[in-house]
PDB file of C-alpha atoms in Angstrom:
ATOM      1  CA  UNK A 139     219.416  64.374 166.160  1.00 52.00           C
ATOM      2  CA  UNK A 140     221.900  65.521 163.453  1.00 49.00           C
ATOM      3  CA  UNK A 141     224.778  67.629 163.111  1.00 53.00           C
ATOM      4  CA  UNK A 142     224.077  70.298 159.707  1.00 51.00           C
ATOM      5  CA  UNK A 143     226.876  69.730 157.152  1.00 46.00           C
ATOM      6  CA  UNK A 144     228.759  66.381 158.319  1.00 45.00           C
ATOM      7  CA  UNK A 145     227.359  62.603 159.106  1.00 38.00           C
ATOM      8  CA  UNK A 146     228.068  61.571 162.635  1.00 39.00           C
ATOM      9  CA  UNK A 147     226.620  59.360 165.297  1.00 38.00           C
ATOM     10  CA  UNK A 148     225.478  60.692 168.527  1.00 42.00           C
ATOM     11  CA  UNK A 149     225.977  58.176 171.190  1.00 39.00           C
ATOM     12  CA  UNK A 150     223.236  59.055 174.240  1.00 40.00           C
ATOM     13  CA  UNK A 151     224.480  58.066 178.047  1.00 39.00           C
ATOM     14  CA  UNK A 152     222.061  58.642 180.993  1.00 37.00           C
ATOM     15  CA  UNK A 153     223.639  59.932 184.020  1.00 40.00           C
ATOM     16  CA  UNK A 154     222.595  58.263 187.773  1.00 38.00           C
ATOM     17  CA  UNK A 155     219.665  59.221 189.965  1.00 38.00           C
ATOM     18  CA  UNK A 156     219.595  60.736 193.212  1.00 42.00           C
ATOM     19  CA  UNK A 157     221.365  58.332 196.235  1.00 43.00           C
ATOM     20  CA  UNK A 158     219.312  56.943 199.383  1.00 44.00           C
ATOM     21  CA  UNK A 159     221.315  60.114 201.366  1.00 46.00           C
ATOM     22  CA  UNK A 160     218.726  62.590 199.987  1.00 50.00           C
ATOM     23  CA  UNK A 161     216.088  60.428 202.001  1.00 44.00           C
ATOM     24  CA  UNK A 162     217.851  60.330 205.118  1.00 46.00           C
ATOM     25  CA  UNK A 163     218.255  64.220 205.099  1.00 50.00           C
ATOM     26  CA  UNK A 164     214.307  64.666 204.197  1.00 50.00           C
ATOM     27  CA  UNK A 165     213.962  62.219 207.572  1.00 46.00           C
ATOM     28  CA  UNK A 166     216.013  64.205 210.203  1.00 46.00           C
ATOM     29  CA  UNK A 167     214.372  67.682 208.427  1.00 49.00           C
ATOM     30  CA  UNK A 168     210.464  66.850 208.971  1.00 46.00           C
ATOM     31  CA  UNK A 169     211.247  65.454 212.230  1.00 46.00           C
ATOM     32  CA  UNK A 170     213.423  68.023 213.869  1.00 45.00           C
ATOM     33  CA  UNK A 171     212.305  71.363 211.454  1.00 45.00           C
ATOM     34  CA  UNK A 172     214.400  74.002 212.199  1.00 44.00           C
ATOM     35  CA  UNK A 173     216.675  71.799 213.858  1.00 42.00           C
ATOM     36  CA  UNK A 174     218.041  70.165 210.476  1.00 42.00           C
ATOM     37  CA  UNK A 175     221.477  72.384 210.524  1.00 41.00           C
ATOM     38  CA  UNK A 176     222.681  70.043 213.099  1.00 41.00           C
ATOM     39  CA  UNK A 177     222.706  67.673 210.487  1.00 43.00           C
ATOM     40  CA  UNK A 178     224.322  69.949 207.829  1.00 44.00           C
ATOM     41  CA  UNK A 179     221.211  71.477 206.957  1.00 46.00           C
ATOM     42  CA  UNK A 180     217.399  71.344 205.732  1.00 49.00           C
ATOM     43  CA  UNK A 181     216.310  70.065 202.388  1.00 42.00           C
ATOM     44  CA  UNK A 182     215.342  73.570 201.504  1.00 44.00           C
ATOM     45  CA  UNK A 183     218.511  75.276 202.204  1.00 46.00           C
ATOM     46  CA  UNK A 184     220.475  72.516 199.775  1.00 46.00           C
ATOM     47  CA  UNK A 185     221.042  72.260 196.068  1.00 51.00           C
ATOM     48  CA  UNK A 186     221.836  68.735 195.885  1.00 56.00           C
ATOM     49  CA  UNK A 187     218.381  68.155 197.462  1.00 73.00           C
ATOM     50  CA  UNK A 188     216.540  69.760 194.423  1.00 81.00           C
ATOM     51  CA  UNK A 189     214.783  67.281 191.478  1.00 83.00           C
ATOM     52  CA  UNK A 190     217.085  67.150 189.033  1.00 88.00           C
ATOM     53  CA  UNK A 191     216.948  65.474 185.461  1.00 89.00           C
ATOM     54  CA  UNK A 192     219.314  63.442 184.069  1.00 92.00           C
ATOM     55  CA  UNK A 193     222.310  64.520 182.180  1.00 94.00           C
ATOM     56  CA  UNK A 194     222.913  63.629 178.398  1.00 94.00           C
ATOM     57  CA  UNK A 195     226.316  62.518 177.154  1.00 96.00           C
ATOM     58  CA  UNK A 196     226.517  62.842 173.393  1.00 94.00           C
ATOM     59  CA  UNK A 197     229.420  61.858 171.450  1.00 96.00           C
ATOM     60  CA  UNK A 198     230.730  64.274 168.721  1.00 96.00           C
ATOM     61  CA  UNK A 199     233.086  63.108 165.860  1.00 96.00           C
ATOM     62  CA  UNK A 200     235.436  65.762 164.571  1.00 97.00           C
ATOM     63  CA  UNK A 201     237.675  65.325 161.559  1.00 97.00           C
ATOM     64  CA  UNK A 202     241.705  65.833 162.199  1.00 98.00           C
ATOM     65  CA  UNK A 203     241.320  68.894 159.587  1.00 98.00           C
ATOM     66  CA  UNK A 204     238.738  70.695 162.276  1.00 98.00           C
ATOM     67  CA  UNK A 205     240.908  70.089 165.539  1.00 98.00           C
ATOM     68  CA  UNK A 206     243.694  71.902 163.030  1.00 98.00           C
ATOM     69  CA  UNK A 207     241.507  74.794 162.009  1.00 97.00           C
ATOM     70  CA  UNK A 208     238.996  74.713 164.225  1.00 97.00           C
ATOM     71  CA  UNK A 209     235.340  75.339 163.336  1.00 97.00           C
ATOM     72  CA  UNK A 210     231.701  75.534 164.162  1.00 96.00           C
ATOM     73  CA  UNK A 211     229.578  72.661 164.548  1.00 94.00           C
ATOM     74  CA  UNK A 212     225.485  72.975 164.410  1.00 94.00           C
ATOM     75  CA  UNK A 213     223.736  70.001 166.250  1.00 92.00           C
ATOM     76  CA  UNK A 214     220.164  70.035 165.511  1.00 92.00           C
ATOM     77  CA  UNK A 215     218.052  67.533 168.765  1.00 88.00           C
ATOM     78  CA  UNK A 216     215.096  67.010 169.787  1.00 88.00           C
ATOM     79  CA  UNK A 217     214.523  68.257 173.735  1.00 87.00           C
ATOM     80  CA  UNK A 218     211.866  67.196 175.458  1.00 87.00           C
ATOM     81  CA  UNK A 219     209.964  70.461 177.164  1.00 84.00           C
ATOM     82  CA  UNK A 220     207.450  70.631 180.231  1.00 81.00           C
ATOM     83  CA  UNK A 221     204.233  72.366 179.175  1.00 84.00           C
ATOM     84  CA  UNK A 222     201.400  73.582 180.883  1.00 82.00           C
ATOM     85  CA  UNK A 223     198.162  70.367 180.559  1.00 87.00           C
ATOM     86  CA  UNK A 224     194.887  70.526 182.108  1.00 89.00           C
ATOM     87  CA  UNK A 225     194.066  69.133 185.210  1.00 87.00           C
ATOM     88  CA  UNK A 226     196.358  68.426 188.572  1.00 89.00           C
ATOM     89  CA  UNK A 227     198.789  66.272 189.500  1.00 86.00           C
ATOM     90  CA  UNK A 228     201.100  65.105 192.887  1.00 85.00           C
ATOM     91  CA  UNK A 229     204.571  66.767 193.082  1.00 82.00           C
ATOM     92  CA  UNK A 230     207.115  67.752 195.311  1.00 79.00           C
ATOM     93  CA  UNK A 231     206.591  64.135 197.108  1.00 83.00           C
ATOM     94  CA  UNK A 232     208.711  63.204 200.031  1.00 84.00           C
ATOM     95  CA  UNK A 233     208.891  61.318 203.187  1.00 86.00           C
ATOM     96  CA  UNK A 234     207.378  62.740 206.638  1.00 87.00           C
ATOM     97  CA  UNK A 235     207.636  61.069 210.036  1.00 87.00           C
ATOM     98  CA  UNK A 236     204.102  61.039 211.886  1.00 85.00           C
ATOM     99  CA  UNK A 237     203.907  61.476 215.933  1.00 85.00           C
ATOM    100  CA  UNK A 238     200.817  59.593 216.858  1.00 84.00           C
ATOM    101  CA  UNK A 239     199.509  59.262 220.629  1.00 81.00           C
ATOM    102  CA  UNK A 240     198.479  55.795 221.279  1.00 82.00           C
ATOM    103  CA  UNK A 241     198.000  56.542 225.056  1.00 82.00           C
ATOM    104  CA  UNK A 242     199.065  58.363 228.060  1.00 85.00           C
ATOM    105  CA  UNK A 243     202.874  58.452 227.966  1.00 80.00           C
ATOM    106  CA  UNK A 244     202.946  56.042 224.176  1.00 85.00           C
ATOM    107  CA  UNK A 245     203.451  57.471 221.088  1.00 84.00           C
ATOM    108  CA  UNK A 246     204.132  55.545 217.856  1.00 86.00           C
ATOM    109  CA  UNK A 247     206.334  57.330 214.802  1.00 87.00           C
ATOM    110  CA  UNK A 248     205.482  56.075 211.163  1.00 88.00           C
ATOM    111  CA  UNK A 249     206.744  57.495 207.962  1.00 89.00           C
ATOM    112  CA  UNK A 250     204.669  58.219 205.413  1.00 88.00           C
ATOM    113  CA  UNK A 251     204.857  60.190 201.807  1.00 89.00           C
ATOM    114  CA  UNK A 252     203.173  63.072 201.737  1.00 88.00           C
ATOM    115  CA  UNK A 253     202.500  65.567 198.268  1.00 88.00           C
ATOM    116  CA  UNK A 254     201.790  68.418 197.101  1.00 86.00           C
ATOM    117  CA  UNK A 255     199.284  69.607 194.445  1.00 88.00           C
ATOM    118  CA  UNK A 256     200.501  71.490 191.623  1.00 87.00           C
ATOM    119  CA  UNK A 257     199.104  72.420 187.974  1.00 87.00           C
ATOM    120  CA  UNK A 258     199.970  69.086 185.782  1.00 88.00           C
ATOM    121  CA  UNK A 259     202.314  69.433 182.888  1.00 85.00           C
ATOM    122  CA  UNK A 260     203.199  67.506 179.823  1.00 86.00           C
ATOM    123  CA  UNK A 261     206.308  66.965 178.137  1.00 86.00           C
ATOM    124  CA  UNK A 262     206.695  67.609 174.416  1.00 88.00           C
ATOM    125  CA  UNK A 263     209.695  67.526 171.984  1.00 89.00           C
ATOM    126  CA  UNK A 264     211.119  70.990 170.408  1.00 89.00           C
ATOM    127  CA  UNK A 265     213.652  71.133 168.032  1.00 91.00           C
ATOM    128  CA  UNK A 266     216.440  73.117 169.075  1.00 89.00           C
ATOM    129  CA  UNK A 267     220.224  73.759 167.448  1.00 93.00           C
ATOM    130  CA  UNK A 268     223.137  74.326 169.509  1.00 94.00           C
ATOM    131  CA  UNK A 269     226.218  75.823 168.217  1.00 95.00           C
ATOM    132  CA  UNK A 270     229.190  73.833 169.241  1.00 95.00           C
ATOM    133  CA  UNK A 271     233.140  75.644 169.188  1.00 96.00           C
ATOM    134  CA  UNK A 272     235.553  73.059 168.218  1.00 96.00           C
ATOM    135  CA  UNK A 273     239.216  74.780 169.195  1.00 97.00           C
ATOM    136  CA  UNK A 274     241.902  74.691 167.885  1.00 97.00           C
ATOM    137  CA  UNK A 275     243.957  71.643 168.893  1.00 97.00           C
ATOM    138  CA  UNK A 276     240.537  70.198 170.704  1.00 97.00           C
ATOM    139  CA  UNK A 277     241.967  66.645 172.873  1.00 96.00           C
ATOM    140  CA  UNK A 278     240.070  63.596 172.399  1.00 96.00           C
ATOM    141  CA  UNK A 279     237.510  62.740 175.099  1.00 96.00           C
ATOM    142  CA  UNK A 280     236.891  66.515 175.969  1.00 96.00           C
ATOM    143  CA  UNK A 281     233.582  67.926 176.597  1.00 96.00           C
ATOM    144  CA  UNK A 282     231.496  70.671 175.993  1.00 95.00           C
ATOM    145  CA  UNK A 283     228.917  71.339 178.636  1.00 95.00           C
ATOM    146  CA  UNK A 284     225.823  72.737 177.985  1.00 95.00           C
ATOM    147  CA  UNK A 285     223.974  73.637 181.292  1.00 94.00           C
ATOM    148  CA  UNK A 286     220.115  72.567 181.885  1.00 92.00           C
ATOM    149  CA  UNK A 287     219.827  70.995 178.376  1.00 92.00           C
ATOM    150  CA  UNK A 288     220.027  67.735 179.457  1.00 91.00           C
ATOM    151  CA  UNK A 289     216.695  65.711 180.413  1.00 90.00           C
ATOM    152  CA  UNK A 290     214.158  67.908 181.960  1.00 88.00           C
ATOM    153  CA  UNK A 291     212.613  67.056 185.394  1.00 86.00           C
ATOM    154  CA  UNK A 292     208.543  68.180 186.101  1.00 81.00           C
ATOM    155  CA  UNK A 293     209.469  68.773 189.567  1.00 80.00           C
ATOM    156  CA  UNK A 294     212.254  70.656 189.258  1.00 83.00           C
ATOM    157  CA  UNK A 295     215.488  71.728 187.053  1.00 89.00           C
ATOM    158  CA  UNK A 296     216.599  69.807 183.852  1.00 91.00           C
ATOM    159  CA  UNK A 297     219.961  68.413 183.580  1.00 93.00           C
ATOM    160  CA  UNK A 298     223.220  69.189 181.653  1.00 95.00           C
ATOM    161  CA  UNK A 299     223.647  68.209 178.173  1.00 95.00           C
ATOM    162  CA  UNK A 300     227.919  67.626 177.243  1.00 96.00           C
ATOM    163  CA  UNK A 301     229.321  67.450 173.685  1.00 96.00           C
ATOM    164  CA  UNK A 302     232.203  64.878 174.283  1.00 97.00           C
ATOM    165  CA  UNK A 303     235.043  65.430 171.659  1.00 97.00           C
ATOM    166  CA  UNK A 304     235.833  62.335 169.286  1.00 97.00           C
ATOM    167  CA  UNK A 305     238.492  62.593 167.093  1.00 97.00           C
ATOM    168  CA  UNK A 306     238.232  60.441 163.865  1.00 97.00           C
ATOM    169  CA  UNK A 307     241.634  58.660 162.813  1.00 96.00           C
ATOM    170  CA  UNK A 308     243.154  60.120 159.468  1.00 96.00           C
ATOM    171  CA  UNK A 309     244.015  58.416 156.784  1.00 95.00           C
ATOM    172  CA  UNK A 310     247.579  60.409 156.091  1.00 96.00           C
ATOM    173  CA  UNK A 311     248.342  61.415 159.543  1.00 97.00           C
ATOM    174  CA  UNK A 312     248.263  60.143 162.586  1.00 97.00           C
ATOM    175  CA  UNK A 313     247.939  61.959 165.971  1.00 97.00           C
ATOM    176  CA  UNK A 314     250.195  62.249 169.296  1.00 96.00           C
ATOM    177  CA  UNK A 315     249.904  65.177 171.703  1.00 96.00           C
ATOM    178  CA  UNK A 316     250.507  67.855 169.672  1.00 97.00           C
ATOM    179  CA  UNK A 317     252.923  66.238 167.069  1.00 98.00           C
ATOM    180  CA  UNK A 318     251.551  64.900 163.273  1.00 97.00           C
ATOM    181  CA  UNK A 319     253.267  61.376 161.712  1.00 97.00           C
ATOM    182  CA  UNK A 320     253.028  60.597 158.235  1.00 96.00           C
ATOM    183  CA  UNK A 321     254.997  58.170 156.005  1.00 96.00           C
ATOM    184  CA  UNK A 322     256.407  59.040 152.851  1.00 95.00           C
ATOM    185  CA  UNK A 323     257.271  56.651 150.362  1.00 96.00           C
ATOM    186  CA  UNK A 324     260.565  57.316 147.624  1.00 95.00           C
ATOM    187  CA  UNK A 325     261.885  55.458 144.840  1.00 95.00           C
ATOM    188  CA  UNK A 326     265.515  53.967 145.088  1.00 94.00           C
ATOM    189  CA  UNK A 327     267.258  56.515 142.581  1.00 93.00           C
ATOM    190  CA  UNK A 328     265.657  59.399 145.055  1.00 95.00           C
ATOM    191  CA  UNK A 329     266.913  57.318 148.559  1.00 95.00           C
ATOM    192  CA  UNK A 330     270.426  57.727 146.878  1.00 93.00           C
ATOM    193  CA  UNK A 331     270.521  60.946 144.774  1.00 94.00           C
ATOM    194  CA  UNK A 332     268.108  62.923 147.184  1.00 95.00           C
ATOM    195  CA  UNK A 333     265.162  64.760 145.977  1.00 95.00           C
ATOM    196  CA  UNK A 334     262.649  67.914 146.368  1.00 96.00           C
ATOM    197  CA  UNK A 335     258.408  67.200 147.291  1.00 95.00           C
ATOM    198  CA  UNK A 336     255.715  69.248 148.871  1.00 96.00           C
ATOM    199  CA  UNK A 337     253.238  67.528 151.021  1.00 96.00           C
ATOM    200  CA  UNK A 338     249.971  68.839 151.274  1.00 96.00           C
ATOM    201  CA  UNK A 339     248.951  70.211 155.153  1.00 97.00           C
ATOM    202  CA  UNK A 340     245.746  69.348 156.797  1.00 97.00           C
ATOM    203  CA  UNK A 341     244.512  73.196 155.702  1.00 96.00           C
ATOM    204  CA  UNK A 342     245.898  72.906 152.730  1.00 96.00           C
ATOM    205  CA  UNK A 343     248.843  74.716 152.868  1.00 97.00           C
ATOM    206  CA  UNK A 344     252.212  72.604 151.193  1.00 97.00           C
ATOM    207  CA  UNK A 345     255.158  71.885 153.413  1.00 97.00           C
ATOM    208  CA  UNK A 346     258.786  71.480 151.113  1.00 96.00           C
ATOM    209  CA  UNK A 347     260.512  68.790 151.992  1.00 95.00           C
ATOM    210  CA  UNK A 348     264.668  69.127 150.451  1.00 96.00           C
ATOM    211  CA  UNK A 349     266.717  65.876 150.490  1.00 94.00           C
ATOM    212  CA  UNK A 350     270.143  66.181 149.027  1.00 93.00           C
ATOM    213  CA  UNK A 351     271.508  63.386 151.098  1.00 92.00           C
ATOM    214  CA  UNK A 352     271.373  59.511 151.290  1.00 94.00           C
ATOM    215  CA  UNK A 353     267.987  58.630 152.771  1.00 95.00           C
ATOM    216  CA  UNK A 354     267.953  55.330 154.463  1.00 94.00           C
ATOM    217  CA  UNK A 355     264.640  53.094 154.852  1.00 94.00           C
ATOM    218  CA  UNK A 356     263.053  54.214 158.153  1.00 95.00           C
ATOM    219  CA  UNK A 357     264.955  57.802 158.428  1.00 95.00           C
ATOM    220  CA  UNK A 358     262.792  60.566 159.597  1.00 96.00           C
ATOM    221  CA  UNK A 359     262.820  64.541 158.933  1.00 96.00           C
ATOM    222  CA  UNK A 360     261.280  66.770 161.155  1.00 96.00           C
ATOM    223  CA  UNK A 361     259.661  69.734 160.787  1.00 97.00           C
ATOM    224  CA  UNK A 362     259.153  72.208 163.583  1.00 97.00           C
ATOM    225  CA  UNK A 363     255.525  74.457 164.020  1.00 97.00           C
ATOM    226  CA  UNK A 364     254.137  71.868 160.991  1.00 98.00           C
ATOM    227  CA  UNK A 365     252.076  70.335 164.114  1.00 97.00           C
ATOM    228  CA  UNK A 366     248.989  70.924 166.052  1.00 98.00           C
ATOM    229  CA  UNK A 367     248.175  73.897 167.698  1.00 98.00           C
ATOM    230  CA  UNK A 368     248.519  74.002 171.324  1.00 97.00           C
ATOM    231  CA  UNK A 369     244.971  73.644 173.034  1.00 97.00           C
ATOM    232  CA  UNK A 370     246.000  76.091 175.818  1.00 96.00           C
ATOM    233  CA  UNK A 371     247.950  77.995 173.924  1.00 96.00           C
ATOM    234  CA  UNK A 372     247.708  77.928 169.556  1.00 94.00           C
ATOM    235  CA  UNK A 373     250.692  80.283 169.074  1.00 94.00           C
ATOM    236  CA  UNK A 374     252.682  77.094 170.094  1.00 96.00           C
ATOM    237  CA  UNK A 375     252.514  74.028 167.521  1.00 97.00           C
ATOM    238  CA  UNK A 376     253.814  70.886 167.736  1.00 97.00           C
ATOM    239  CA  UNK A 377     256.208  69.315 164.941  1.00 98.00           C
ATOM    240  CA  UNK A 378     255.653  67.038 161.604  1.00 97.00           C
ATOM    241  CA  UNK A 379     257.651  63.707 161.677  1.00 97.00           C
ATOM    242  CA  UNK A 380     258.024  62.669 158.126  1.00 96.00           C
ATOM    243  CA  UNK A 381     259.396  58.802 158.180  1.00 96.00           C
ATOM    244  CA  UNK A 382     260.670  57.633 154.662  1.00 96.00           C
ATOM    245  CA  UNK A 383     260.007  54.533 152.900  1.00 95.00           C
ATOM    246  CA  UNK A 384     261.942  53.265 150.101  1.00 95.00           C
ATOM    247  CA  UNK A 385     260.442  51.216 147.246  1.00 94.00           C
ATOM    248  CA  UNK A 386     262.712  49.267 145.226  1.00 92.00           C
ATOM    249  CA  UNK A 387     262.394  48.125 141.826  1.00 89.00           C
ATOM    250  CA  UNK A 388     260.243  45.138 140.986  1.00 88.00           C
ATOM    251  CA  UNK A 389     262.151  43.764 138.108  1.00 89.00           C
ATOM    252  CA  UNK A 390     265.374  41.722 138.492  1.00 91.00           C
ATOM    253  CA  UNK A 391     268.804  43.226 137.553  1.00 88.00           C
ATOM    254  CA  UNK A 392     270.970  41.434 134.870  1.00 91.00           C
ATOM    255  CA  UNK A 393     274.673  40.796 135.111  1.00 92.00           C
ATOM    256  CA  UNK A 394     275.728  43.887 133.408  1.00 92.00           C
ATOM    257  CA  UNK A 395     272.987  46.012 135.455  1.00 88.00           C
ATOM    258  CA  UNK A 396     274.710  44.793 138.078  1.00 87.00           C
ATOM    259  CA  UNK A 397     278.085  45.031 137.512  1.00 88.00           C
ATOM    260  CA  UNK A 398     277.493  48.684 136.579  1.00 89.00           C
ATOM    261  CA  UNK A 399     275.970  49.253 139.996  1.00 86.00           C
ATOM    262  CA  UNK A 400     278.845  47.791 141.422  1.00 85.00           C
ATOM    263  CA  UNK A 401     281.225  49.742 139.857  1.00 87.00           C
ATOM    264  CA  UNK A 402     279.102  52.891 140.550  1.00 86.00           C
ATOM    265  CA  UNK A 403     278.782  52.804 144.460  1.00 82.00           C
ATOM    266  CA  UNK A 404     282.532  50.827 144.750  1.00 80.00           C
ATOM    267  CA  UNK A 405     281.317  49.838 147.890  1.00 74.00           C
ATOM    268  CA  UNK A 406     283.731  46.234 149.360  1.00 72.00           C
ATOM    269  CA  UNK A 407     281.669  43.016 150.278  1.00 68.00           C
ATOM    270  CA  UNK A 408     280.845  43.090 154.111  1.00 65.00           C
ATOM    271  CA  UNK A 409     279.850  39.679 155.680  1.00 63.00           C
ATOM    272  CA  UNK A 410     276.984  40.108 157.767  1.00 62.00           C
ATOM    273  CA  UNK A 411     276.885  38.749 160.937  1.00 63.00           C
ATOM    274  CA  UNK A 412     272.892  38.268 162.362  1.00 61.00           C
ATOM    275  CA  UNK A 413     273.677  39.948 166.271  1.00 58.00           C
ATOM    276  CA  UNK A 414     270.514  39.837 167.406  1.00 60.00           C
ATOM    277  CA  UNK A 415     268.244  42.682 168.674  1.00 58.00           C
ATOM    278  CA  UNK A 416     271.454  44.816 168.397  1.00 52.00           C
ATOM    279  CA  UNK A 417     271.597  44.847 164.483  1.00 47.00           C
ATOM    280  CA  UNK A 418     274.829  45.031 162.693  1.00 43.00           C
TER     281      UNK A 418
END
């Protein structure tokens, strides 16, 4: 299995089997008939009662850029498909009760399977592609459900196959709800005289960024409908949170370099006092 145009690993799950209650209702129908809706109905007049294959969970890794843009994914599998073989073969097997007279006024019940003959069939892999829709602002852990191309049963209807949604981490921004994070890292001239950038968008698109202030380590700038579209709704977008760093220089200042920086920011000498959790 392989998705066209991107690497990605598809990560299979089975999905359970049918429960012990499915026998009990086959029970109560062959031994009262038409007297099974007293027990919420025969095996022929329920769904849930019908063979049914297993369903297929496949995990689908999408890229921060796609969940922005959206896009179309092709997933190329192999499905296993019944096909006509030569020959006959038991189906549609299930549990009777048997009434037998063992004398005048004794009768002994016994359960027993009973078939049917139908034409055999073998199963044989096709290659099929499926077109999956990854929306626009897609959560993590969604799926995509694809009905009856799951895991086919010979004696009756294949199961569901779901796309669940796994969004890789980015290496620039990082995810929550609707809102993007990023750091940006600035030198310690531009922390103090301000500055001017663009920072390139996860469609490519370049988002100005104007500083003409003091920017202390840690401070953050906002930047409304820079986000993620809305899943239910992508005319609303969350916001980009842009948290500066500031990088100082790696070389030690001399006396006079310091004295000069002194005199230029005429800030007094504060003692600081440690207070804790509380800062300063």
């Amino acid at each position: 299995m392989r998705k066209k145009g991107n690497n990605m690993m598809l990560m299979e799950k089975r999905g359970s089997k049918r429960g012990t209650m499915d026998l009990i209702t086959d029970i109560f129908s062959s031994f009262f008939g038409d007297f099974g809706f007293m027990f919420g109905g025969n095996r022929q007049q329920q769904d849930r009662n019908i063979p049914r294959g297993n369903d297929i969970i496949l995990d689908l890794e999408v890229t921060l850029e796609e969940v922005y843009s959206g896009n179309f994914v092709e997933v190329v599998r192999n499905k296993p498909v019944a096909k006509e073989a030569p020959g006959k073969r038991k189906c549609n097997c299930r549990q009777e009760m048997r009434t037998t007279q063992l004398g005048p006024g004794r009768f002994q019940m016994t359960q027993e399977t009973v078939c049917d003959e139908c034409p055999n069939v073998k199963l044989v892999n096709e290659e099929r592609t499926l077109e999956v829709e990854i929306e626009q602002g897609v959560r993590d852990e969604m799926e995509y459900p694809f009905i009856g191309e799951g895991e086919p049963h010979i004696d009756g209807e294949p199961g569901d196959l779901r796309f669940r949604i796994k969004v890789l981490k980015h290496p620039l921004f990082e995810r929550r709800g609707d809102d993007l994070y990023t750091n940006v890292t600035i030198s310690l001239v531009e922390a103090l005289v301000g500055f001017e950038m663009d920072i390139v968008h996860l469609d490519g698109h370049k988002v100005h960024i104007v500083r003409d202030k003091i920017t202390k380590p840690g401070a953050r700038m906002w930047k409304k409908g820079e986000g993620l579209p809305n899943f239910d709704n992508n005319n609303i977008r969350g916001s980009l949170i842009i948290t500066f760093d500031v990088e100082f220089p790696g070389t030690q200042l001399d006396e006079q370099q310091k004295d000069g920086i002194r005199g230029l920011l005429k800030q007094s000498s504060v003692q600081k006092i440690y207070n804790g959790l509380q800062g300063y």
